[in-house]
XYZ file of C-alpha atoms in Angstrom:
337
model
C 0.635 -1.458 -3.068
C -2.724 -2.548 -4.775
C -2.040 -1.893 -8.088
C 0.118 -4.947 -8.503
C -2.233 -7.180 -7.368
C -3.223 -8.608 -10.522
C -7.096 -10.062 -11.231
C -7.377 -12.045 -8.118
C -10.332 -13.588 -7.344
C -13.836 -13.726 -6.306
C -14.531 -16.343 -4.194
C -17.645 -17.744 -6.121
C -15.098 -17.982 -8.734
C -12.886 -20.760 -6.876
C -13.391 -23.720 -7.795
C -14.115 -26.676 -5.132
C -11.123 -27.085 -2.962
C -9.274 -30.722 -2.569
C -9.647 -32.529 0.414
C -9.220 -35.616 1.473
C -13.181 -36.235 1.411
C -13.781 -34.250 -1.941
C -17.026 -32.599 -1.688
C -20.016 -35.149 -2.800
C -21.326 -34.453 -6.051
C -24.626 -31.172 -5.333
C -28.085 -30.459 -6.642
C -28.375 -27.882 -8.746
C -25.843 -25.288 -7.396
C -30.076 -22.393 -7.106
C -33.147 -22.761 -7.421
C -35.325 -21.917 -9.999
C -35.813 -17.965 -10.583
C -33.763 -15.434 -10.018
C -30.229 -15.351 -8.956
C -29.770 -14.902 -5.135
C -26.443 -13.653 -5.121
C -27.981 -10.633 -7.421
C -28.978 -8.455 -4.442
C -25.846 -8.057 -2.947
C -23.806 -4.715 -3.978
C -21.650 -2.901 -2.265
C -22.289 0.380 -0.607
C -20.786 2.862 0.021
C -18.669 2.843 2.401
C -16.623 -0.399 0.563
C -16.234 2.336 -2.189
C -13.358 5.263 -2.332
C -15.177 8.062 -0.880
C -14.026 11.502 -2.524
C -12.015 13.252 0.567
C -11.102 10.254 2.723
C -7.821 9.884 3.543
C -6.877 6.801 1.622
C -4.277 4.520 3.736
C -1.237 3.025 2.263
C -1.055 -1.044 1.872
C 2.581 -2.531 2.061
C 3.450 -5.371 0.908
C 4.189 -8.159 -0.155
C 6.018 -9.695 3.131
C 6.937 -13.638 3.255
C 7.119 -14.804 6.003
C 9.183 -18.397 6.826
C 6.686 -21.006 8.675
C 8.034 -23.185 11.812
C 4.283 -24.382 12.449
C 4.869 -25.745 9.023
C 8.177 -26.842 8.383
C 8.991 -25.317 4.847
C 6.450 -23.246 4.138
C 6.122 -19.786 3.396
C 3.104 -17.282 4.181
C 3.149 -13.642 1.850
C 0.963 -10.818 4.233
C 0.135 -7.112 3.011
C -0.445 -5.007 5.808
C -2.698 -1.991 5.839
C -1.872 1.306 7.220
C -4.235 4.025 8.074
C -3.839 7.357 7.150
C -4.542 7.974 10.709
C -2.058 6.199 12.140
C 0.297 7.687 14.799
C 3.101 5.707 16.270
C 2.944 7.212 19.653
C -0.636 5.597 19.786
C -1.179 1.396 20.206
C -3.112 0.719 17.875
C -6.030 -1.674 17.027
C -5.734 -4.428 14.301
C -7.697 -6.811 12.526
C -6.202 -9.560 10.138
C -8.169 -11.215 7.150
C -7.315 -15.040 5.814
C -7.365 -15.016 1.723
C -5.498 -12.008 2.199
C -5.132 -11.241 -1.561
C -9.320 -11.490 -1.759
C -10.506 -9.360 0.799
C -8.291 -6.736 -0.203
C -8.491 -7.674 -3.819
C -9.282 -3.566 -5.492
C -12.044 -4.726 -8.073
C -13.463 -7.803 -5.247
C -16.213 -8.054 -2.965
C -14.696 -7.273 -0.007
C -12.330 -4.528 -0.474
C -11.903 -4.198 3.747
C -9.115 -1.765 3.075
C -11.782 0.993 1.566
C -13.777 -0.005 4.197
C -11.964 0.431 7.037
C -10.278 4.098 5.884
C -14.024 5.435 5.842
C -14.832 3.985 8.626
C -11.924 5.010 10.356
C -12.787 8.605 9.390
C -15.692 8.732 10.489
C -14.917 7.654 14.017
C -16.719 4.710 13.822
C -14.227 2.064 14.249
C -11.265 2.463 16.177
C -7.674 3.518 14.541
C -6.492 -0.044 13.031
C -3.406 -2.137 11.257
C -4.896 -4.060 8.734
C -3.650 -7.052 7.792
C -3.976 -9.620 4.507
C -2.352 -12.396 4.836
C -2.697 -15.514 2.825
C -2.613 -19.181 3.217
C 1.083 -20.908 3.621
C 2.728 -22.301 0.634
C 6.201 -23.732 -0.352
C 8.697 -21.517 -2.718
C 8.398 -24.085 -5.623
C 4.121 -23.063 -4.934
C 2.267 -19.792 -6.533
C 0.367 -17.577 -4.944
C -3.104 -17.536 -5.202
C -4.655 -16.620 -8.767
C -8.185 -16.228 -10.382
C -8.791 -19.724 -10.423
C -7.424 -20.848 -6.800
C -7.588 -19.589 -4.070
C -4.687 -22.128 -2.956
C -6.694 -25.351 -2.382
C -5.135 -27.073 -4.855
C -1.580 -25.438 -4.644
C -0.979 -24.473 -1.566
C -1.650 -25.671 2.030
C -5.029 -23.938 2.567
C -6.820 -26.836 3.556
C -4.746 -28.513 6.274
C -3.824 -24.722 7.422
C -8.030 -23.419 7.369
C -9.689 -26.036 7.908
C -7.535 -28.013 10.885
C -9.730 -28.041 14.257
C -5.682 -28.169 15.912
C -4.078 -25.015 17.022
C -0.938 -24.571 14.430
C -3.096 -22.264 12.446
C -2.924 -19.650 15.116
C 0.588 -20.549 16.494
C 1.798 -19.489 12.100
C -0.774 -16.530 13.461
C 0.436 -15.895 17.011
C 3.731 -16.526 17.215
C 4.803 -16.049 13.762
C 3.194 -12.732 12.587
C 2.058 -10.963 15.543
C 5.425 -10.682 16.620
C 6.888 -9.154 13.205
C 3.919 -6.640 13.366
C 4.956 -5.711 16.775
C 8.602 -4.963 15.521
C 7.235 -2.347 13.034
C 3.925 -0.755 13.930
C 2.449 0.612 17.816
C 0.228 -2.342 17.932
C -1.984 -2.364 21.615
C -1.603 -5.961 23.319
C -4.683 -5.773 24.177
C -6.567 -9.579 22.806
C -9.542 -6.774 23.161
C -8.517 -4.722 20.380
C -8.341 -7.601 18.019
C -10.064 -8.888 15.744
C -9.523 -11.883 13.096
C -11.410 -13.130 9.693
C -12.416 -14.717 6.599
C -13.995 -16.164 4.330
C -15.313 -19.926 3.787
C -12.220 -21.749 5.114
C -10.577 -18.690 6.026
C -13.706 -18.050 7.967
C -13.109 -20.901 9.921
C -9.602 -20.374 10.596
C -10.079 -17.062 11.861
C -12.823 -18.562 14.454
C -10.086 -21.897 15.549
C -7.467 -19.196 16.002
C -9.908 -17.121 18.655
C -10.669 -20.440 20.110
C -7.579 -21.402 20.416
C -6.322 -18.267 21.374
C -8.844 -15.930 23.344
C -5.263 -14.261 25.033
C -4.534 -12.559 21.911
C -7.828 -12.681 19.902
C -11.290 -11.800 20.667
C -13.301 -10.453 17.789
C -13.895 -13.067 15.036
C -16.027 -11.847 11.583
C -17.103 -14.766 9.618
C -18.658 -14.716 5.549
C -20.599 -18.298 5.332
C -17.300 -20.468 7.453
C -16.837 -23.942 7.105
C -17.884 -25.377 9.900
C -18.324 -28.421 8.327
C -17.119 -32.097 7.899
C -13.851 -30.724 5.262
C -11.270 -31.755 8.834
C -14.412 -31.708 11.601
C -15.144 -28.722 11.351
C -18.815 -29.528 11.962
C -17.900 -30.450 16.025
C -17.393 -26.859 16.926
C -21.014 -27.049 18.625
C -20.320 -29.330 21.114
C -17.157 -28.501 21.620
C -18.565 -25.022 22.546
C -21.208 -26.275 24.243
C -18.821 -28.178 26.702
C -16.147 -25.623 26.643
C -15.505 -23.210 29.670
C -16.985 -19.860 27.666
C -14.076 -17.556 25.964
C -13.948 -14.329 25.303
C -15.125 -13.803 22.036
C -16.973 -11.999 20.220
C -18.218 -13.080 16.845
C -20.653 -11.780 13.333
C -21.678 -14.740 11.550
C -22.962 -14.064 7.639
C -24.592 -16.829 5.900
C -26.935 -17.288 2.790
C -29.150 -19.865 2.954
C -28.237 -21.293 -0.961
C -24.694 -21.552 0.350
C -23.976 -24.916 -0.178
C -26.316 -27.847 1.116
C -24.243 -31.671 0.514
C -28.083 -32.289 -1.695
C -26.866 -34.323 -3.587
C -28.541 -35.369 -7.375
C -29.874 -38.619 -6.188
C -31.747 -36.726 -3.410
C -29.909 -37.553 -0.991
C -28.018 -35.568 2.012
C -25.345 -35.619 4.262
C -25.796 -33.048 7.053
C -22.245 -32.445 8.110
C -21.799 -30.935 5.106
C -24.023 -28.376 5.263
C -22.652 -25.250 5.242
C -25.959 -22.767 5.991
C -27.247 -25.739 8.628
C -23.370 -25.922 10.387
C -23.251 -22.279 10.372
C -26.553 -21.491 12.781
C -26.282 -24.581 14.516
C -22.900 -23.314 15.647
C -24.750 -19.656 16.059
C -27.388 -21.579 18.661
C -24.156 -23.195 20.528
C -22.876 -19.876 20.825
C -25.939 -17.650 21.960
C -26.692 -20.872 23.932
C -23.124 -20.329 26.454
C -23.522 -16.634 26.704
C -21.475 -15.284 24.018
C -21.087 -12.366 22.523
C -22.540 -13.235 18.713
C -24.973 -11.316 15.752
C -25.507 -12.514 12.360
C -27.362 -12.738 9.442
C -28.842 -15.174 7.763
C -29.429 -14.174 3.817
C -29.926 -15.994 0.084
C -26.536 -15.534 -0.361
C -24.696 -17.968 -2.320
C -21.013 -20.062 -1.345
C -19.454 -16.634 -2.462
C -18.154 -13.213 -0.891
C -21.547 -11.645 -2.265
C -24.094 -11.466 0.506
C -21.065 -11.329 3.588
C -18.538 -8.446 1.324
C -21.275 -6.359 1.238
C -22.243 -6.961 4.832
C -18.502 -6.142 5.998
C -19.372 -1.858 6.888
C -21.778 -3.943 9.412
C -20.079 -6.214 10.797
C -16.716 -4.308 11.596
C -18.831 -1.553 13.185
C -20.720 -3.611 15.382
C -17.503 -5.767 16.315
C -15.510 -2.576 17.281
C -18.872 -0.570 18.623
C -17.136 -0.414 22.377
C -14.419 1.462 21.548
C -13.529 4.664 23.834
C -16.209 7.341 22.991
C -16.190 11.465 24.137
C -19.393 12.349 25.536
C -17.334 15.725 26.278
C -19.843 18.879 24.570
C -17.123 20.790 24.432
C -14.367 17.867 22.486
C -13.994 19.531 19.134
C -11.652 17.234 17.945
C -14.069 13.925 19.335
C -16.909 15.433 16.929
C -14.917 15.777 13.850
C -13.311 13.663 11.508
C -10.684 11.376 12.244
C -8.090 12.843 9.840
C -4.820 12.025 8.913
C -2.299 14.284 11.924
C -0.782 17.149 10.301
C 2.926 16.246 9.066
C 5.971 17.970 11.254
Protein backbone atom coordinates (compact mmCIF):
# COMPACT_ATOMS: atom_id res chain seq x y z
CA UNK A 1 0.00 0.00 0.00
CA UNK A 2 1.07 3.57 -0.45
CA UNK A 3 1.44 4.00 3.29
CA UNK A 4 4.34 1.54 3.28
CA UNK A 5 6.46 3.74 1.03
CA UNK A 6 8.90 5.71 3.16
CA UNK A 7 10.35 8.94 1.83
CA UNK A 8 10.85 7.86 -1.78
CA UNK A 9 12.87 10.25 -3.93
CA UNK A 10 12.18 13.12 -6.22
CA UNK A 11 14.00 12.66 -9.48
CA UNK A 12 15.58 16.07 -9.35
CA UNK A 13 17.23 15.13 -6.04
CA UNK A 14 18.78 11.86 -7.29
CA UNK A 15 22.55 11.83 -7.78
CA UNK A 16 23.88 11.55 -11.32
CA UNK A 17 23.81 7.95 -12.61
CA UNK A 18 26.99 5.91 -12.59
CA UNK A 19 27.72 5.06 -16.23
CA UNK A 20 30.55 3.40 -18.09
CA UNK A 21 31.42 6.87 -19.39
CA UNK A 22 30.75 9.24 -16.48
CA UNK A 23 28.82 12.40 -17.30
CA UNK A 24 31.31 15.24 -17.92
CA UNK A 25 31.55 18.10 -15.46
CA UNK A 26 28.68 20.51 -16.02
CA UNK A 27 28.56 24.27 -16.20
CA UNK A 28 26.59 25.91 -13.37
CA UNK A 29 23.33 23.98 -12.96
CA UNK A 30 21.05 26.92 -13.74
CA UNK A 31 21.36 30.35 -15.28
CA UNK A 32 21.27 33.46 -13.10
CA UNK A 33 17.83 34.36 -11.88
CA UNK A 34 14.83 32.51 -10.45
CA UNK A 35 14.70 28.74 -10.05
CA UNK A 36 13.53 27.52 -13.47
CA UNK A 37 11.62 24.67 -11.83
CA UNK A 38 9.76 27.08 -9.57
CA UNK A 39 6.94 27.68 -12.05
CA UNK A 40 5.89 24.03 -12.11
CA UNK A 41 3.40 22.94 -9.47
CA UNK A 42 0.93 20.10 -9.29
CA UNK A 43 -2.63 21.02 -10.22
CA UNK A 44 -5.88 19.59 -8.88
CA UNK A 45 -5.82 16.63 -11.28
CA UNK A 46 -2.67 15.36 -9.53
CA UNK A 47 -4.05 15.68 -6.00
CA UNK A 48 -6.58 13.70 -4.02
CA UNK A 49 -10.02 15.22 -4.56
CA UNK A 50 -12.98 14.97 -2.23
CA UNK A 51 -15.67 12.70 -3.60
CA UNK A 52 -13.42 10.91 -6.09
CA UNK A 53 -13.27 7.14 -5.48
CA UNK A 54 -9.72 6.05 -4.83
CA UNK A 55 -8.17 3.05 -6.43
CA UNK A 56 -6.08 0.54 -4.52
CA UNK A 57 -2.34 0.17 -4.86
CA UNK A 58 -1.40 -3.42 -4.02
CA UNK A 59 2.02 -4.96 -3.61
CA UNK A 60 4.90 -5.21 -3.51
CA UNK A 61 5.21 -8.15 -5.85
CA UNK A 62 8.56 -9.65 -6.88
CA UNK A 63 9.15 -10.85 -10.42
CA UNK A 64 12.23 -13.01 -11.10
CA UNK A 65 13.89 -12.15 -14.39
CA UNK A 66 15.10 -14.49 -17.12
CA UNK A 67 16.13 -11.61 -19.39
CA UNK A 68 18.63 -10.52 -16.73
CA UNK A 69 19.51 -13.73 -14.86
CA UNK A 70 20.01 -13.33 -11.15
CA UNK A 71 17.90 -10.19 -10.89
CA UNK A 72 14.31 -9.49 -9.89
CA UNK A 73 11.86 -6.63 -10.33
CA UNK A 74 9.61 -5.23 -7.62
CA UNK A 75 6.30 -3.80 -8.79
CA UNK A 76 3.02 -2.45 -7.46
CA UNK A 77 -0.38 -2.55 -9.16
CA UNK A 78 -2.94 0.26 -9.16
CA UNK A 79 -6.51 -1.06 -9.42
CA UNK A 80 -9.06 1.70 -10.04
CA UNK A 81 -12.28 1.74 -8.07
CA UNK A 82 -14.16 1.32 -11.36
CA UNK A 83 -12.37 -1.88 -12.37
CA UNK A 84 -14.82 -4.64 -13.34
CA UNK A 85 -13.23 -8.08 -13.79
CA UNK A 86 -15.84 -8.80 -16.47
CA UNK A 87 -14.69 -5.89 -18.65
CA UNK A 88 -11.19 -5.70 -20.19
CA UNK A 89 -9.26 -2.74 -18.81
CA UNK A 90 -6.55 -0.66 -20.43
CA UNK A 91 -2.99 -0.74 -19.08
CA UNK A 92 -0.39 1.88 -18.14
CA UNK A 93 3.11 0.97 -16.90
CA UNK A 94 5.52 3.41 -15.26
CA UNK A 95 9.27 2.76 -14.96
CA UNK A 96 10.92 3.91 -11.71
CA UNK A 97 7.59 3.05 -10.14
CA UNK A 98 8.64 4.13 -6.67
CA UNK A 99 8.92 7.75 -7.89
CA UNK A 100 5.73 7.85 -9.94
CA UNK A 101 3.62 6.51 -7.06
CA UNK A 102 5.31 8.42 -4.23
CA UNK A 103 2.42 10.17 -2.42
CA UNK A 104 4.48 13.30 -1.72
CA UNK A 105 6.34 13.32 -5.04
CA UNK A 106 6.19 15.33 -8.25
CA UNK A 107 4.20 12.76 -10.27
CA UNK A 108 1.50 11.09 -8.10
CA UNK A 109 0.26 9.17 -11.12
CA UNK A 110 -2.20 7.16 -9.03
CA UNK A 111 -4.07 10.38 -8.17
CA UNK A 112 -4.09 11.39 -11.83
CA UNK A 113 -5.67 8.09 -12.80
CA UNK A 114 -8.23 8.33 -9.98
CA UNK A 115 -9.37 11.78 -11.09
CA UNK A 116 -9.33 11.28 -14.86
CA UNK A 117 -10.99 7.86 -14.78
CA UNK A 118 -13.73 9.23 -12.54
CA UNK A 119 -14.51 11.98 -15.06
CA UNK A 120 -14.27 9.60 -18.03
CA UNK A 121 -11.34 11.55 -19.49
CA UNK A 122 -9.29 8.37 -19.79
CA UNK A 123 -10.50 4.77 -19.88
CA UNK A 124 -10.59 2.48 -16.87
CA UNK A 125 -7.04 1.17 -16.64
CA UNK A 126 -4.76 -0.95 -14.53
CA UNK A 127 -1.61 0.93 -13.56
CA UNK A 128 1.72 -0.74 -12.86
CA UNK A 129 4.65 0.85 -11.04
CA UNK A 130 7.77 -1.23 -11.65
CA UNK A 131 11.23 -0.62 -10.21
CA UNK A 132 14.55 -1.35 -11.93
CA UNK A 133 15.85 -4.89 -11.63
CA UNK A 134 18.21 -5.76 -8.81
CA UNK A 135 19.90 -8.76 -7.27
CA UNK A 136 18.26 -10.01 -4.06
CA UNK A 137 21.18 -8.63 -2.04
CA UNK A 138 20.79 -5.14 -3.52
CA UNK A 139 18.46 -2.51 -2.01
CA UNK A 140 15.33 -1.04 -3.50
CA UNK A 141 15.63 2.56 -4.72
CA UNK A 142 15.65 5.06 -1.86
CA UNK A 143 15.47 8.84 -1.37
CA UNK A 144 19.11 9.36 -2.34
CA UNK A 145 19.51 6.68 -5.01
CA UNK A 146 17.09 5.74 -7.76
CA UNK A 147 19.17 2.66 -8.46
CA UNK A 148 21.89 3.83 -10.83
CA UNK A 149 24.57 3.00 -8.28
CA UNK A 150 22.93 0.02 -6.63
CA UNK A 151 20.72 -1.80 -9.16
CA UNK A 152 20.59 -2.89 -12.78
CA UNK A 153 18.94 0.40 -13.82
CA UNK A 154 21.72 1.76 -16.12
CA UNK A 155 21.94 -1.45 -18.12
CA UNK A 156 18.20 -2.05 -18.36
CA UNK A 157 16.98 1.46 -19.03
CA UNK A 158 19.70 3.00 -21.19
CA UNK A 159 20.57 0.08 -23.48
CA UNK A 160 18.89 -0.07 -26.87
CA UNK A 161 18.62 -3.86 -27.11
CA UNK A 162 15.37 -5.74 -26.48
CA UNK A 163 16.17 -7.29 -23.11
CA UNK A 164 14.16 -4.84 -21.02
CA UNK A 165 11.29 -5.18 -23.50
CA UNK A 166 11.43 -8.90 -22.72
CA UNK A 167 11.08 -8.12 -19.01
CA UNK A 168 7.92 -6.12 -19.65
CA UNK A 169 6.34 -8.21 -22.41
CA UNK A 170 7.45 -11.76 -21.61
CA UNK A 171 7.71 -11.60 -17.81
CA UNK A 172 5.49 -8.84 -16.44
CA UNK A 173 2.51 -9.03 -18.80
CA UNK A 174 1.81 -12.75 -18.21
CA UNK A 175 1.81 -12.14 -14.45
CA UNK A 176 -0.67 -9.28 -14.89
CA UNK A 177 -2.93 -11.23 -17.24
CA UNK A 178 -3.26 -13.97 -14.63
CA UNK A 179 -4.66 -11.57 -12.04
CA UNK A 180 -6.56 -8.96 -14.04
CA UNK A 181 -8.76 -8.74 -17.11
CA UNK A 182 -6.56 -6.53 -19.29
CA UNK A 183 -7.22 -5.89 -22.95
CA UNK A 184 -4.74 -7.53 -25.33
CA UNK A 185 -5.11 -4.61 -27.78
CA UNK A 186 -1.66 -2.89 -27.99
CA UNK A 187 -3.39 0.43 -28.67
CA UNK A 188 -4.78 0.15 -25.13
CA UNK A 189 -1.33 -0.35 -23.59
CA UNK A 190 0.77 2.62 -22.51
CA UNK A 191 4.23 2.83 -20.98
CA UNK A 192 6.13 5.78 -19.58
CA UNK A 193 8.90 7.10 -17.42
CA UNK A 194 11.28 9.93 -16.66
CA UNK A 195 14.94 10.31 -17.60
CA UNK A 196 16.37 6.83 -18.23
CA UNK A 197 12.92 5.42 -17.47
CA UNK A 198 11.57 7.40 -20.43
CA UNK A 199 14.05 6.06 -22.98
CA UNK A 200 13.36 2.60 -21.53
CA UNK A 201 9.64 3.10 -22.19
CA UNK A 202 10.31 4.19 -25.76
CA UNK A 203 12.64 1.25 -26.31
CA UNK A 204 9.94 -1.18 -25.17
CA UNK A 205 7.46 0.31 -27.65
CA UNK A 206 10.14 0.48 -30.37
CA UNK A 207 10.92 -3.23 -30.08
CA UNK A 208 7.40 -4.42 -29.23
CA UNK A 209 4.75 -2.18 -30.81
CA UNK A 210 2.67 -5.34 -31.02
CA UNK A 211 2.19 -4.90 -27.26
CA UNK A 212 2.74 -1.17 -26.50
CA UNK A 213 1.76 1.77 -28.70
CA UNK A 214 1.52 4.71 -26.28
CA UNK A 215 4.61 6.33 -24.71
CA UNK A 216 4.84 9.02 -22.02
CA UNK A 217 8.31 10.60 -21.92
CA UNK A 218 9.55 13.09 -19.31
CA UNK A 219 13.14 14.45 -19.69
CA UNK A 220 13.98 11.33 -21.68
CA UNK A 221 17.64 10.29 -21.68
CA UNK A 222 17.90 10.03 -25.47
CA UNK A 223 21.59 10.78 -25.08
CA UNK A 224 24.89 8.97 -25.35
CA UNK A 225 24.76 7.11 -22.07
CA UNK A 226 24.59 3.83 -23.97
CA UNK A 227 23.93 5.10 -27.47
CA UNK A 228 20.47 6.62 -27.08
CA UNK A 229 21.41 9.65 -29.19
CA UNK A 230 21.14 7.48 -32.33
CA UNK A 231 17.36 7.12 -32.09
CA UNK A 232 16.63 9.95 -34.57
CA UNK A 233 18.67 8.12 -37.22
CA UNK A 234 17.01 4.81 -36.36
CA UNK A 235 13.57 6.41 -36.67
CA UNK A 236 14.47 7.95 -40.04
CA UNK A 237 15.76 4.67 -41.49
CA UNK A 238 13.18 2.23 -40.10
CA UNK A 239 9.64 1.64 -41.26
CA UNK A 240 7.13 3.72 -39.33
CA UNK A 241 5.81 1.94 -36.24
CA UNK A 242 2.33 2.41 -34.69
CA UNK A 243 3.61 4.46 -31.73
CA UNK A 244 2.00 7.55 -30.19
CA UNK A 245 4.26 9.63 -27.93
CA UNK A 246 4.03 12.71 -25.73
CA UNK A 247 7.44 14.20 -24.87
CA UNK A 248 8.18 16.82 -22.20
CA UNK A 249 11.55 18.45 -21.56
CA UNK A 250 13.03 21.75 -20.40
CA UNK A 251 15.62 24.07 -21.83
CA UNK A 252 17.55 23.75 -18.58
CA UNK A 253 17.80 19.97 -18.69
CA UNK A 254 21.37 18.61 -18.66
CA UNK A 255 22.99 20.51 -21.54
CA UNK A 256 26.49 18.95 -21.62
CA UNK A 257 28.23 22.32 -21.52
CA UNK A 258 31.40 21.75 -19.52
CA UNK A 259 32.84 24.26 -17.11
CA UNK A 260 35.75 24.79 -19.49
CA UNK A 261 33.38 25.77 -22.29
CA UNK A 262 33.63 22.54 -24.30
CA UNK A 263 30.40 20.90 -25.40
CA UNK A 264 29.28 17.37 -26.27
CA UNK A 265 26.09 17.45 -28.33
CA UNK A 266 25.53 13.72 -27.85
CA UNK A 267 25.13 14.32 -24.09
CA UNK A 268 22.75 17.29 -24.38
CA UNK A 269 19.39 16.10 -23.05
CA UNK A 270 17.25 18.92 -24.43
CA UNK A 271 18.89 18.91 -27.88
CA UNK A 272 18.41 15.18 -28.27
CA UNK A 273 14.78 15.30 -27.15
CA UNK A 274 14.13 17.94 -29.80
CA UNK A 275 16.05 15.91 -32.40
CA UNK A 276 13.95 12.81 -31.68
CA UNK A 277 10.73 14.82 -31.83
CA UNK A 278 11.73 16.19 -35.24
CA UNK A 279 12.62 12.73 -36.56
CA UNK A 280 9.35 11.23 -35.35
CA UNK A 281 7.35 14.13 -36.80
CA UNK A 282 9.10 13.91 -40.16
CA UNK A 283 8.29 10.20 -40.30
CA UNK A 284 4.60 10.83 -39.63
CA UNK A 285 4.36 9.58 -36.05
CA UNK A 286 1.57 10.74 -33.75
CA UNK A 287 3.67 13.11 -31.63
CA UNK A 288 2.89 15.74 -29.05
CA UNK A 289 5.50 17.64 -27.05
CA UNK A 290 6.02 20.53 -24.66
CA UNK A 291 9.32 22.36 -24.19
CA UNK A 292 9.52 24.45 -21.04
CA UNK A 293 12.34 25.86 -18.93
CA UNK A 294 12.58 23.04 -16.40
CA UNK A 295 15.67 21.21 -15.25
CA UNK A 296 16.37 17.49 -15.19
CA UNK A 297 13.66 16.16 -12.92
CA UNK A 298 9.95 15.55 -12.60
CA UNK A 299 8.84 19.09 -11.72
CA UNK A 300 7.82 20.16 -15.22
CA UNK A 301 6.76 16.77 -16.53
CA UNK A 302 5.04 15.77 -13.31
CA UNK A 303 2.79 18.82 -13.51
CA UNK A 304 1.87 17.82 -17.08
CA UNK A 305 1.06 14.15 -16.52
CA UNK A 306 -2.74 14.77 -16.52
CA UNK A 307 -2.59 16.47 -19.92
CA UNK A 308 -0.19 13.87 -21.26
CA UNK A 309 -2.53 11.08 -20.21
CA UNK A 310 -5.59 12.80 -21.69
CA UNK A 311 -3.82 13.24 -25.02
CA UNK A 312 -2.38 9.73 -25.18
CA UNK A 313 -5.77 8.18 -24.42
CA UNK A 314 -7.90 10.72 -26.30
CA UNK A 315 -9.50 8.19 -28.64
CA UNK A 316 -11.03 5.84 -26.10
CA UNK A 317 -14.68 5.02 -26.95
CA UNK A 318 -17.30 7.67 -26.24
CA UNK A 319 -21.07 7.69 -26.71
CA UNK A 320 -22.82 10.74 -28.18
CA UNK A 321 -26.31 9.42 -27.44
CA UNK A 322 -28.14 12.22 -25.63
CA UNK A 323 -30.25 9.60 -23.83
CA UNK A 324 -27.22 7.71 -22.53
CA UNK A 325 -27.29 8.96 -18.94
CA UNK A 326 -24.62 6.47 -17.87
CA UNK A 327 -22.18 8.02 -20.33
CA UNK A 328 -23.05 11.48 -19.04
CA UNK A 329 -22.44 10.52 -15.43
CA UNK A 330 -19.24 10.21 -13.45
CA UNK A 331 -17.43 6.92 -13.81
CA UNK A 332 -18.46 5.65 -10.41
CA UNK A 333 -17.53 2.23 -9.07
CA UNK A 334 -20.00 -0.50 -9.80
CA UNK A 335 -22.22 -1.17 -6.77
CA UNK A 336 -21.23 -4.18 -4.70
CA UNK A 337 -23.51 -7.18 -5.08
